[in-house]
Short mmCIF file of C-alpha atoms in Angstrom, two decimals:
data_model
loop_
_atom_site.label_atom_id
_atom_site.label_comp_id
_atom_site.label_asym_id
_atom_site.label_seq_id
_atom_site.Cartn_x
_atom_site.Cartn_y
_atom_site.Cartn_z
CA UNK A 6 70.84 78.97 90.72
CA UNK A 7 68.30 82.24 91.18
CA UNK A 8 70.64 83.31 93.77
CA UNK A 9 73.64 83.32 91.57
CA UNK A 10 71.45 84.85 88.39
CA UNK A 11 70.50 87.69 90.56
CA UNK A 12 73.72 88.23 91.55
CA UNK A 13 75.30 88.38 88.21
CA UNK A 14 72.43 90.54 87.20
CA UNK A 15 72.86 93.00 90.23
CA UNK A 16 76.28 93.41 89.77
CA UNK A 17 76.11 93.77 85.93
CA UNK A 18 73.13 96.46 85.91
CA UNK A 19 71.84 97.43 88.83
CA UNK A 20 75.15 98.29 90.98
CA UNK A 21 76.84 99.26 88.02
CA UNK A 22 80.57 99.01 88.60
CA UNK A 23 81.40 102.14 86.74
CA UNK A 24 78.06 103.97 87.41
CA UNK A 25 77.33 103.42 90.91
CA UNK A 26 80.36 102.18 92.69
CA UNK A 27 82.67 104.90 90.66
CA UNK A 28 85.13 102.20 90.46
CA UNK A 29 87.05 102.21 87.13
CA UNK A 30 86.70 105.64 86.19
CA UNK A 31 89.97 106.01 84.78
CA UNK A 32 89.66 103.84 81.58
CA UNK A 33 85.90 104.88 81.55
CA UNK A 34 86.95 108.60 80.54
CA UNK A 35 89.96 107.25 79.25
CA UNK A 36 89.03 104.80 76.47
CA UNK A 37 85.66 106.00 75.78
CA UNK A 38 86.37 107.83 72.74
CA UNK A 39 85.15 105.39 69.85
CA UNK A 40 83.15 102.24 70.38
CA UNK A 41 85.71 99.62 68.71
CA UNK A 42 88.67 100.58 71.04
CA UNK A 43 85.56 101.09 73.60
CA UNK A 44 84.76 97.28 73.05
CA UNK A 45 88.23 96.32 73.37
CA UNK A 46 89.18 97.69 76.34
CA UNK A 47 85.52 96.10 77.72
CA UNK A 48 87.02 92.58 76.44
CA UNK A 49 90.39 92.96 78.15
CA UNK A 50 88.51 93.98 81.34
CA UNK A 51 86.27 91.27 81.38
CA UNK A 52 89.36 88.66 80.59
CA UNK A 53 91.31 89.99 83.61
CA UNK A 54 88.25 90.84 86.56
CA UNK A 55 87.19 87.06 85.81
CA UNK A 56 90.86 85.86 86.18
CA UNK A 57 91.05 88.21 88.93
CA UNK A 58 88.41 87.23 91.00
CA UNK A 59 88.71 83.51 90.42
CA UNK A 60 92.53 83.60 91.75
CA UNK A 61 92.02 86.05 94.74
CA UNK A 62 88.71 83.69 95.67
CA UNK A 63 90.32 80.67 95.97
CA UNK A 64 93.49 82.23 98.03
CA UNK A 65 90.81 83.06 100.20
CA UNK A 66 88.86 80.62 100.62
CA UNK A 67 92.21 77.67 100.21
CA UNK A 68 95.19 79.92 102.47
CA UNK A 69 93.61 82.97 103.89
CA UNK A 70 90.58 81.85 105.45
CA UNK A 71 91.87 78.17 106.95
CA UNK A 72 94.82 79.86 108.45
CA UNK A 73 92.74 82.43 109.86
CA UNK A 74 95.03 85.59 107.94
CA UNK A 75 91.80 87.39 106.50
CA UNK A 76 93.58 90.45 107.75
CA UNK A 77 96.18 90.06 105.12
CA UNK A 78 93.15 90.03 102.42
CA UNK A 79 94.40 94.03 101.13
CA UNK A 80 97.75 93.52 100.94
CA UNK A 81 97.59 89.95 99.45
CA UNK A 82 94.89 90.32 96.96
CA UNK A 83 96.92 94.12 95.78
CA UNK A 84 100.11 92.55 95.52
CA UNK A 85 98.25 89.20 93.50
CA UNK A 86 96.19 91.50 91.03
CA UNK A 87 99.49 93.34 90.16
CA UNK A 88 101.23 90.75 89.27
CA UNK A 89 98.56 88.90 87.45
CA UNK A 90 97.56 91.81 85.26
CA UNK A 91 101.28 91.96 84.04
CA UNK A 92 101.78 88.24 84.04
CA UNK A 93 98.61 87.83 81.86
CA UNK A 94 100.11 90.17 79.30
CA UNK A 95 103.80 88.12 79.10
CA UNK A 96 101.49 85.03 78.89
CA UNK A 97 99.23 86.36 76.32
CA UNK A 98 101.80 87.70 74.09
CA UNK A 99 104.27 84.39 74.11
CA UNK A 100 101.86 81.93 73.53
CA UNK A 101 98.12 83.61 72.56
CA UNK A 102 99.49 85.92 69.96
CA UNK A 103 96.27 86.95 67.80
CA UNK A 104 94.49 87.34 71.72
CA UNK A 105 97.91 89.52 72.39
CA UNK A 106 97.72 91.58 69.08
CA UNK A 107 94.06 92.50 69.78
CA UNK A 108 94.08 93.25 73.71
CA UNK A 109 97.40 93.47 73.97
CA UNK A 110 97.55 97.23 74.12
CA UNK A 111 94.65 97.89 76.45
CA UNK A 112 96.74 95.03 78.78
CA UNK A 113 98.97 97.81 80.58
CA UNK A 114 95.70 100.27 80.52
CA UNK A 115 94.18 98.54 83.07
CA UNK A 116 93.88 101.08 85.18
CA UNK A 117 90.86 99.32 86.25
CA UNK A 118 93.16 98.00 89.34
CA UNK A 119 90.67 99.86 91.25
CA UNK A 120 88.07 97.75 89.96
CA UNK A 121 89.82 94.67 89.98
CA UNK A 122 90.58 95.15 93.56
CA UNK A 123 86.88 96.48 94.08
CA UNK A 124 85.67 93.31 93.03
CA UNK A 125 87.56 91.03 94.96
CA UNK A 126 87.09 92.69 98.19
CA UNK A 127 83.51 92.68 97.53
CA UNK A 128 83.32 89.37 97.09
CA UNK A 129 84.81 88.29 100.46
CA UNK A 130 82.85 91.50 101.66
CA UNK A 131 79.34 89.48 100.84
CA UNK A 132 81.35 85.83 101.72
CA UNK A 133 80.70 84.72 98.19
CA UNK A 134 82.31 81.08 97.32
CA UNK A 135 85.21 80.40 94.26
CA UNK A 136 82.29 79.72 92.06
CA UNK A 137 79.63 82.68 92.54
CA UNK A 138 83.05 85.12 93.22
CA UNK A 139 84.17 84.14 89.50
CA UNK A 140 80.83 84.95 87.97
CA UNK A 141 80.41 87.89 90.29
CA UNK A 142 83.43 89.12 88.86
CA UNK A 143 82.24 88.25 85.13
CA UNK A 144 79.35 90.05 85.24
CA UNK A 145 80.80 93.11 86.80
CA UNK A 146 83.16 93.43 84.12
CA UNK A 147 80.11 92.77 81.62
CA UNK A 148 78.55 95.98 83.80
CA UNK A 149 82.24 97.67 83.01
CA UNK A 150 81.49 97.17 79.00
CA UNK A 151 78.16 97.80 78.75
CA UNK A 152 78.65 101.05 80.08
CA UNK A 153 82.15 102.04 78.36
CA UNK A 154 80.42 100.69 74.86
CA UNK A 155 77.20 103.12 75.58
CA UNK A 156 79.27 105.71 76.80
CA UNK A 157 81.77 105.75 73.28
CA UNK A 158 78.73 105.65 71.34
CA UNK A 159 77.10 108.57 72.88
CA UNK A 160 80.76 110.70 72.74
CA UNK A 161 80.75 110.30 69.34
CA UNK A 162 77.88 112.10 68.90
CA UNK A 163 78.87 114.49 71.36
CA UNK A 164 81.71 115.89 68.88
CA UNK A 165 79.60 117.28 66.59
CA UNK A 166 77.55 118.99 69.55
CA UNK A 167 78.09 122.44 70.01
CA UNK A 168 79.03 122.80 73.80
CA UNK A 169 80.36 125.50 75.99
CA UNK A 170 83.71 125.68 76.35
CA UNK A 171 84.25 125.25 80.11
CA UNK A 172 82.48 121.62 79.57
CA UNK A 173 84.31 120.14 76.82
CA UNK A 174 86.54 117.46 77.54
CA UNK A 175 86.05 115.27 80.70
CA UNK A 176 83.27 118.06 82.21
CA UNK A 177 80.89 116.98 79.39
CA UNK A 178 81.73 113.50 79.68
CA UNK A 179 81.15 113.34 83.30
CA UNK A 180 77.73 115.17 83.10
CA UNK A 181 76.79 112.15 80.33
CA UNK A 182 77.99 109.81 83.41
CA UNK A 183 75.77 111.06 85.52
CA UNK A 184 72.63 111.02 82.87
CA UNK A 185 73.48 107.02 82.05
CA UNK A 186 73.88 106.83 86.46
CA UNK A 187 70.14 108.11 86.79
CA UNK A 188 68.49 105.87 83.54
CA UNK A 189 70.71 102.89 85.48
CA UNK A 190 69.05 103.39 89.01
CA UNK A 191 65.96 103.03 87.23
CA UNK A 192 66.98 98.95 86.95
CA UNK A 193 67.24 99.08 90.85
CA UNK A 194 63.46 97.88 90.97
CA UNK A 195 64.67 94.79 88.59
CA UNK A 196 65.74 92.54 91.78
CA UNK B 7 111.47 125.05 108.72
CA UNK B 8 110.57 127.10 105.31
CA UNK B 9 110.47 123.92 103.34
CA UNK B 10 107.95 122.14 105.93
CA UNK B 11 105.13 124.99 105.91
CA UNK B 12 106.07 125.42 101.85
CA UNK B 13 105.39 121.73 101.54
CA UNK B 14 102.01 122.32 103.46
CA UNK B 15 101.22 125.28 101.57
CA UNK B 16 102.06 123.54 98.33
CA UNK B 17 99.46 120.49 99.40
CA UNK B 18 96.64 122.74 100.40
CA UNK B 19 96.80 125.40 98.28
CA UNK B 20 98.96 125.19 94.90
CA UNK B 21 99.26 121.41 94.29
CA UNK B 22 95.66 120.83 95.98
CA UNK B 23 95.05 117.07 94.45
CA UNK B 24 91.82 117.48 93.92
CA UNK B 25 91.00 121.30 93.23
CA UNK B 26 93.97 121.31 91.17
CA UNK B 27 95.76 118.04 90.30
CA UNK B 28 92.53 116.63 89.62
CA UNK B 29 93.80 113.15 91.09
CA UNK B 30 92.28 110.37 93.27
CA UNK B 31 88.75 110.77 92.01
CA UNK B 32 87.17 107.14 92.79
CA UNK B 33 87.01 107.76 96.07
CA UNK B 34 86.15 111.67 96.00
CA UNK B 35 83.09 110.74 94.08
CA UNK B 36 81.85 107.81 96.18
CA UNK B 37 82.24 108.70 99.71
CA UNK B 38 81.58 112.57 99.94
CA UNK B 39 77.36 112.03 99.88
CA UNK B 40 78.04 113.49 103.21
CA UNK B 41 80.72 116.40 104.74
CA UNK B 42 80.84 113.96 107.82
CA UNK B 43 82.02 110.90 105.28
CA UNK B 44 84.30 113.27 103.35
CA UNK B 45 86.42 114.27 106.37
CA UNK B 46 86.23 110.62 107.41
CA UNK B 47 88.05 109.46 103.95
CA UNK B 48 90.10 112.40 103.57
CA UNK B 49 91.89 112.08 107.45
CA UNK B 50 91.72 108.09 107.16
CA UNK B 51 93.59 108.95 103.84
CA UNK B 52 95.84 111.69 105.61
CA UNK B 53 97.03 108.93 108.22
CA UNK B 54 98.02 106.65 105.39
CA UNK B 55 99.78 109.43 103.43
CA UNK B 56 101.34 110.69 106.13
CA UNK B 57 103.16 107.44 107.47
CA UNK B 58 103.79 105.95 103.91
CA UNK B 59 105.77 109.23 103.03
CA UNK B 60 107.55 108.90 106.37
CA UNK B 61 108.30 105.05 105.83
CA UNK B 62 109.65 105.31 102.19
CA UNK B 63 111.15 108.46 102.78
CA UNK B 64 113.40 106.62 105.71
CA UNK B 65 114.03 103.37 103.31
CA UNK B 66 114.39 105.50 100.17
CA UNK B 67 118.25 104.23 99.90
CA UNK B 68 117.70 100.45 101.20
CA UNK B 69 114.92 99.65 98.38
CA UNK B 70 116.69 98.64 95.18
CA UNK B 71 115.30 100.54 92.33
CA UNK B 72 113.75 97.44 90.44
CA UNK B 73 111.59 96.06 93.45
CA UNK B 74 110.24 100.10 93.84
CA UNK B 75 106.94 99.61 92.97
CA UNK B 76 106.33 96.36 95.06
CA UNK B 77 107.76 97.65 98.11
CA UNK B 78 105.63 100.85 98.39
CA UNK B 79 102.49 98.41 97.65
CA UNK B 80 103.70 96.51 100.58
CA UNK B 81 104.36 99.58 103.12
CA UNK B 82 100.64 101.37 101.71
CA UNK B 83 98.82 98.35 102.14
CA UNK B 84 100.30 97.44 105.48
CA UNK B 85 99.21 100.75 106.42
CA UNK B 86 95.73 100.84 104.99
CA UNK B 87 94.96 97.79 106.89
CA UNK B 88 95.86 99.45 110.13
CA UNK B 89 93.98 102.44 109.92
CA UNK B 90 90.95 99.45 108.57
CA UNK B 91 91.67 98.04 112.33
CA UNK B 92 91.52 101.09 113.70
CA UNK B 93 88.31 102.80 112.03
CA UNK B 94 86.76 99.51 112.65
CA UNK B 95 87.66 99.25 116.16
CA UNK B 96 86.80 102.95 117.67
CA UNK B 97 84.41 104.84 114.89
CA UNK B 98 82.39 101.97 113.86
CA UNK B 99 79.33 104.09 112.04
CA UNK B 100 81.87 105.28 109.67
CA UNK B 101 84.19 101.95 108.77
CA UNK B 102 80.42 100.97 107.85
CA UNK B 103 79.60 103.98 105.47
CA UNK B 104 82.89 104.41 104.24
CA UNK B 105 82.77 99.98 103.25
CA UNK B 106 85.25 99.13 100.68
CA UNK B 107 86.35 102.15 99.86
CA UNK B 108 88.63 101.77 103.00
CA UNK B 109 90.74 99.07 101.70
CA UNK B 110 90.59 100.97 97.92
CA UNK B 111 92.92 103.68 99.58
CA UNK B 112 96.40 101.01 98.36
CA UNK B 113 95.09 102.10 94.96
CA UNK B 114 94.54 106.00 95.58
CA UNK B 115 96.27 107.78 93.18
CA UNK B 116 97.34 110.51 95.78
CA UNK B 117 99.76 108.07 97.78
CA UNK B 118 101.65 105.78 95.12
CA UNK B 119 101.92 109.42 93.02
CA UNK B 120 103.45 111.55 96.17
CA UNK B 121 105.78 108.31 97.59
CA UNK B 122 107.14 108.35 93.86
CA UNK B 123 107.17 111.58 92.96
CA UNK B 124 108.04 113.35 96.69
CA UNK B 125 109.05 110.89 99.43
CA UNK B 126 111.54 108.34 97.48
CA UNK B 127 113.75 111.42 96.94
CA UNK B 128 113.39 114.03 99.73
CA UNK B 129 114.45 113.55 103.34
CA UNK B 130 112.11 112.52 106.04
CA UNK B 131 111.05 115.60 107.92
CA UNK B 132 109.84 117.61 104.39
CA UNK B 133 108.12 113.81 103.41
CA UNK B 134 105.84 114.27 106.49
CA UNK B 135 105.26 117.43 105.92
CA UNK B 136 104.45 117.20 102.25
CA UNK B 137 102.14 114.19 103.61
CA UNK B 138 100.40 116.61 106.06
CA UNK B 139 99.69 119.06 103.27
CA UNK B 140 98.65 116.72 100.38
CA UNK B 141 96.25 115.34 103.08
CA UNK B 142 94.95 117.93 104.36
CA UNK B 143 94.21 119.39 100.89
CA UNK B 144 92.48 116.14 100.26
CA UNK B 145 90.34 116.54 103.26
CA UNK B 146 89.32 119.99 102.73
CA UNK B 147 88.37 119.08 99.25
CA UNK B 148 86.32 115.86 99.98
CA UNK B 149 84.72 117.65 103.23
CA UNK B 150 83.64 120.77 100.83
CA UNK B 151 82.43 118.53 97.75
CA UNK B 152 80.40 116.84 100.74
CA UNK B 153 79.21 119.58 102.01
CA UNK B 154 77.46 121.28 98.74
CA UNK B 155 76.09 117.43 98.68
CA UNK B 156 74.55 116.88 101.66
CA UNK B 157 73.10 120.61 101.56
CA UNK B 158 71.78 120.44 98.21
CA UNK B 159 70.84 116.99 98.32
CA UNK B 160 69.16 117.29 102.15
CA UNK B 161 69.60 120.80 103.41
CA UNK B 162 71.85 119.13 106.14
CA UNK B 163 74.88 119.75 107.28
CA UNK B 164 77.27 117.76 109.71
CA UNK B 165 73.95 115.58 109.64
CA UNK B 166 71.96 119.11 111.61
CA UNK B 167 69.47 120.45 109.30
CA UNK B 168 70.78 123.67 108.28
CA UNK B 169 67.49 124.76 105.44
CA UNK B 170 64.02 124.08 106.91
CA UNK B 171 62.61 121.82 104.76
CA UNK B 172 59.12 122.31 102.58
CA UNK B 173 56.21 120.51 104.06
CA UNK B 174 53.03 120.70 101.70
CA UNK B 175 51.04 118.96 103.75
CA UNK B 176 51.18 121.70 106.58
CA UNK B 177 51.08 124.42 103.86
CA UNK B 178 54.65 125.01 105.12
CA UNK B 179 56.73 127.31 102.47
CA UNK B 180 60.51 125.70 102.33
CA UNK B 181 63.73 124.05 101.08
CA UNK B 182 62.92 120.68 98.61
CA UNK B 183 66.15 118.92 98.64
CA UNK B 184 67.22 117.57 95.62
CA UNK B 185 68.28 114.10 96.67
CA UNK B 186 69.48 113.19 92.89
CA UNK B 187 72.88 114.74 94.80
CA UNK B 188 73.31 112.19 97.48
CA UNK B 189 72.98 109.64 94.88
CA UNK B 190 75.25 108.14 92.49
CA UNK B 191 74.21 110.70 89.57
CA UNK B 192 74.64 113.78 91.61
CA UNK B 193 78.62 113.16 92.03
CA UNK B 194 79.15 112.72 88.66
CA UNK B 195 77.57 116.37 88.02
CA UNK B 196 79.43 117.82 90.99
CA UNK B 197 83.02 116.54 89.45
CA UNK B 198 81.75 117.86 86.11
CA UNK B 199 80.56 121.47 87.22
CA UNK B 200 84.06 121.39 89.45
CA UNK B 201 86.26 120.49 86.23
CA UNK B 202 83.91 122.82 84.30
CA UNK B 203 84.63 126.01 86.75
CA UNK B 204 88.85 124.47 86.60
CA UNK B 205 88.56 124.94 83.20
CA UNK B 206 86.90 128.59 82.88
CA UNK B 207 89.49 129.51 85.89
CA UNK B 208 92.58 128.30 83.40
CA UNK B 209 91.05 129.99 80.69
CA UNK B 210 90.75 133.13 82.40
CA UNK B 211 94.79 133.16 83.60
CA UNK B 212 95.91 131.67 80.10
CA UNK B 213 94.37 134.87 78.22
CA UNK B 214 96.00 137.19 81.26
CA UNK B 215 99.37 135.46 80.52
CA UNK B 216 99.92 133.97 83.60
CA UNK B 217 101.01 130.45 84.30
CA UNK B 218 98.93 127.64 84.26
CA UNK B 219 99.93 124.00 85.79
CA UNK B 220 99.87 121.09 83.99
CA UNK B 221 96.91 118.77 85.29
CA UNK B 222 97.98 115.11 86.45
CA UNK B 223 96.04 112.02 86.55
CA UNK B 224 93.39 110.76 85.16
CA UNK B 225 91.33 113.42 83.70
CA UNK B 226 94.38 115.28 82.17
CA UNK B 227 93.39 112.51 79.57
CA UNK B 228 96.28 109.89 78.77
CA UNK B 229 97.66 107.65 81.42
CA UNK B 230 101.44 108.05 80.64
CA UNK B 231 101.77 111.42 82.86
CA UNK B 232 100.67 109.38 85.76
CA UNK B 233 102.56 108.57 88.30
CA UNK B 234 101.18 105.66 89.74
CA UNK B 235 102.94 102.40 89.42
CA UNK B 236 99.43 100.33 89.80
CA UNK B 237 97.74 102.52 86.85
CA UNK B 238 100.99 101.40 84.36
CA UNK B 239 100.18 97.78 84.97
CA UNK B 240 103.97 97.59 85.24
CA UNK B 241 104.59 96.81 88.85
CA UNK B 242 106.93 94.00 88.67
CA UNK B 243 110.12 94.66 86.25
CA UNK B 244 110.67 90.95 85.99
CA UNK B 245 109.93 90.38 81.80
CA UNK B 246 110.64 93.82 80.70
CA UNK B 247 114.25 93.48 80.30
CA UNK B 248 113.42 90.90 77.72
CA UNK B 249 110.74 92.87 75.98
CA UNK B 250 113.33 95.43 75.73
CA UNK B 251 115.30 92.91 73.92
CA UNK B 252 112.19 91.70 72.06
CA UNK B 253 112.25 95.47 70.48
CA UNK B 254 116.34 95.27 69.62
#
């Protein structure tokens, strides 16, 4: 149980998905502009990674591994998260509608396939089992909105800043990235 | 012949993805801590490029339109884990620096955004050649970013220390590095000073009148102008016919 806690808490804080890995970028500069649609995007992330993860652990672990194919894990696991980030949506929106009509539209935004991919291969990277995979993935989606939700809150201060020209738009945004990267690797001394 | 060495001009130089398009940052950022990792990524992601544009190019009239998407997943991730075999089988120090972000090429930007934009409707011989170029431009890029990196951050380069290095203890006068740039932190302010210096450059040609190219990707700020099929989340077309009918 300490194992898995640390786990969950490294992957949430300390190796910061968006932070330190640089996975996930794209919907980190994308959607960061106010904190509800910030938060949003952070819920639909976390709904899909934990999905994600679950699904592409137990195809490990149940076909991959016993039939000795682990070198199919890329293709398998790419061609599995695409198609469960768009059958999630068609799900969602036939038979979850109020889930649908408030993640619905950060669904297709999910550029985080990078991520979602990320996290799957590191979790057959470290040989992590179906269980400790899924919360893996949970809390590095968790890590994914904690960041995002810091990250809209401090750009919407940032519009009333005055700042050279060159650096507005993504060149500001990125040197607040790297700020929140340096007070982040000051959790690295947590586990 | 013109349009080969105009293709690899075009990748280099005036389409350079990351100088200019801006595109296929995750792994820019994550792997160049070094100008050794950096050419590394860039050629691993040249060999991909370079055989995916060949391969799609050659099947560009046997895919069927609607399975698109799927199929150039298939051929980039078949490749990707060859080039995994192959890094892992004769440079082993760099399959282990370079980790996951070898398998993380399927989902490069770069590849998906040149088979769909270039290689699904040019013949073969300017596909390779526009694969060659993009590649290349990707490689010079990645081993440069490195290489202000590693010197900053160590006063190395190629892993030989290039800037003798400060030693108080012997009262030796020196070079500190500033190691915040090998870390995590210091790529983020390298991208940002990069886009910065972009955006001062596009400034400068916009007031002169001249032309100025319309960024890709992510940082060109919405998602719709990309052209990668995994960033859409609409890989499959199975379901969309009816959501089109949904909207009637």
């Amino acid at each position: 149980m300490k194992e898995v806690i640390l786990i969950a808490i490294g992957s949430a804080i300390v190796n910061n998905v968006v932070l330190s890995q640089f996975l996930g970028l794209c919907p980190f500069l994308g959607v960061s502009k106010k904190v509800n649609t910030a938060a949003g995007m952070g819920v639909a992330v976390i709904f899909v990674i934990t999905i994600a993860s679950f699904i592409t652990s137990v195809l490990d672990v149940v076909i991959l591994q016993k039939f000795d194919l682990v070198y199919l894990r890329t293709i398998v696991f790419i061609l599995v998260i695409a198609a469960l980030v768009q059958f999630v949506e068609m799900f969602m929106k036939k038979s979850m509608p109020p889930l649908y009509n408030a993640l619905g539209i950060y669904l297709p935004l999910i550029t985080t396939n990078c991520a979602v991919l990320g996290v799957a291969l590191n979790n057959v990277q470290y040989g992590y089992g179906i269980g400790v995979s899924t919360i893996n993935g949970f809390a590095t989606a968790v890590g994914f909105t904690i960041a995002i939700v810091i990250m809209a809150g401090i750009r919407e201060k940032i519009e009333y800043n005055n700042i050279p020209k060159p650096f507005q738009g993504s060149a500001i945004v990125l040197v607040t990235s790297g700020l929140m990267a340096i007070a982040f690797m000051g959790f690295s001394g947590v586990i | 012949m013109n349009r080969c060495i105009e293709r690899l001009y075009n990748g280099i130089v005036k389409e350079n993805p990351t100088f200019v398009m801006l595109i296929g940052m995750c792994p820019t950022l994550a792997v160049t801590t070094s100008a050794i990792n950096g050419i590394g990524m860039g050629l691993s992601t040249t060999l991909v490029l370079v055989f995916s544009n060949l391969l799609i190019s050659l099947l560009r009239k046997i895919i069927p339109d609607s399975a698109r998407v799927p199929g150039f997943i298939v051929i980039v991730a078949s490749l990707v884990t060859i080039v995994q075999f192959l890094l892992e089988g004769y440079v082993p120090s760099l399959y282990a620096s370079l980790g996951i972000y070898i398998p993380l090429i399927v989902v490069n930007c770069i590849i998906l955004g040149r088979a769909e934009s270039y290689a699904s409707k040019n013949p073969v011989l300017p596909s390779i050649f526009d694969g060659i170029g993009m590649g290349l431009g990707f490689t010079v890029a990645l081993t440069c970013i490195g290489a202000v990196r590693e010197i900053l951050g160590a006063g190395q380069l190629f892993g030989f220390q290039i800037l003798p290095l400060a030693d108080a203890a012997a009262g030796k006068a020196g070079f500190t590095p500033v190691t915040i740039f090998v870390l995590a932190p210091g790529a983020f302010f390298v991208l940002a000073m990069l886009i910065a210096i972009q955006n001062a450059y596009r400034e400068a040609r916009r007031k002169k009148g001249l032309p100025v190219k319309e960024r890709s990707g992510c940082f060109a700020g919405d998602c719709a102008s990309c052209h990668n099929g995994t960033c859409t989340g609409r890989v499959f077309t199975v379901g969309t016919d009816e959501d089109e009918k949904d909207k009637e």
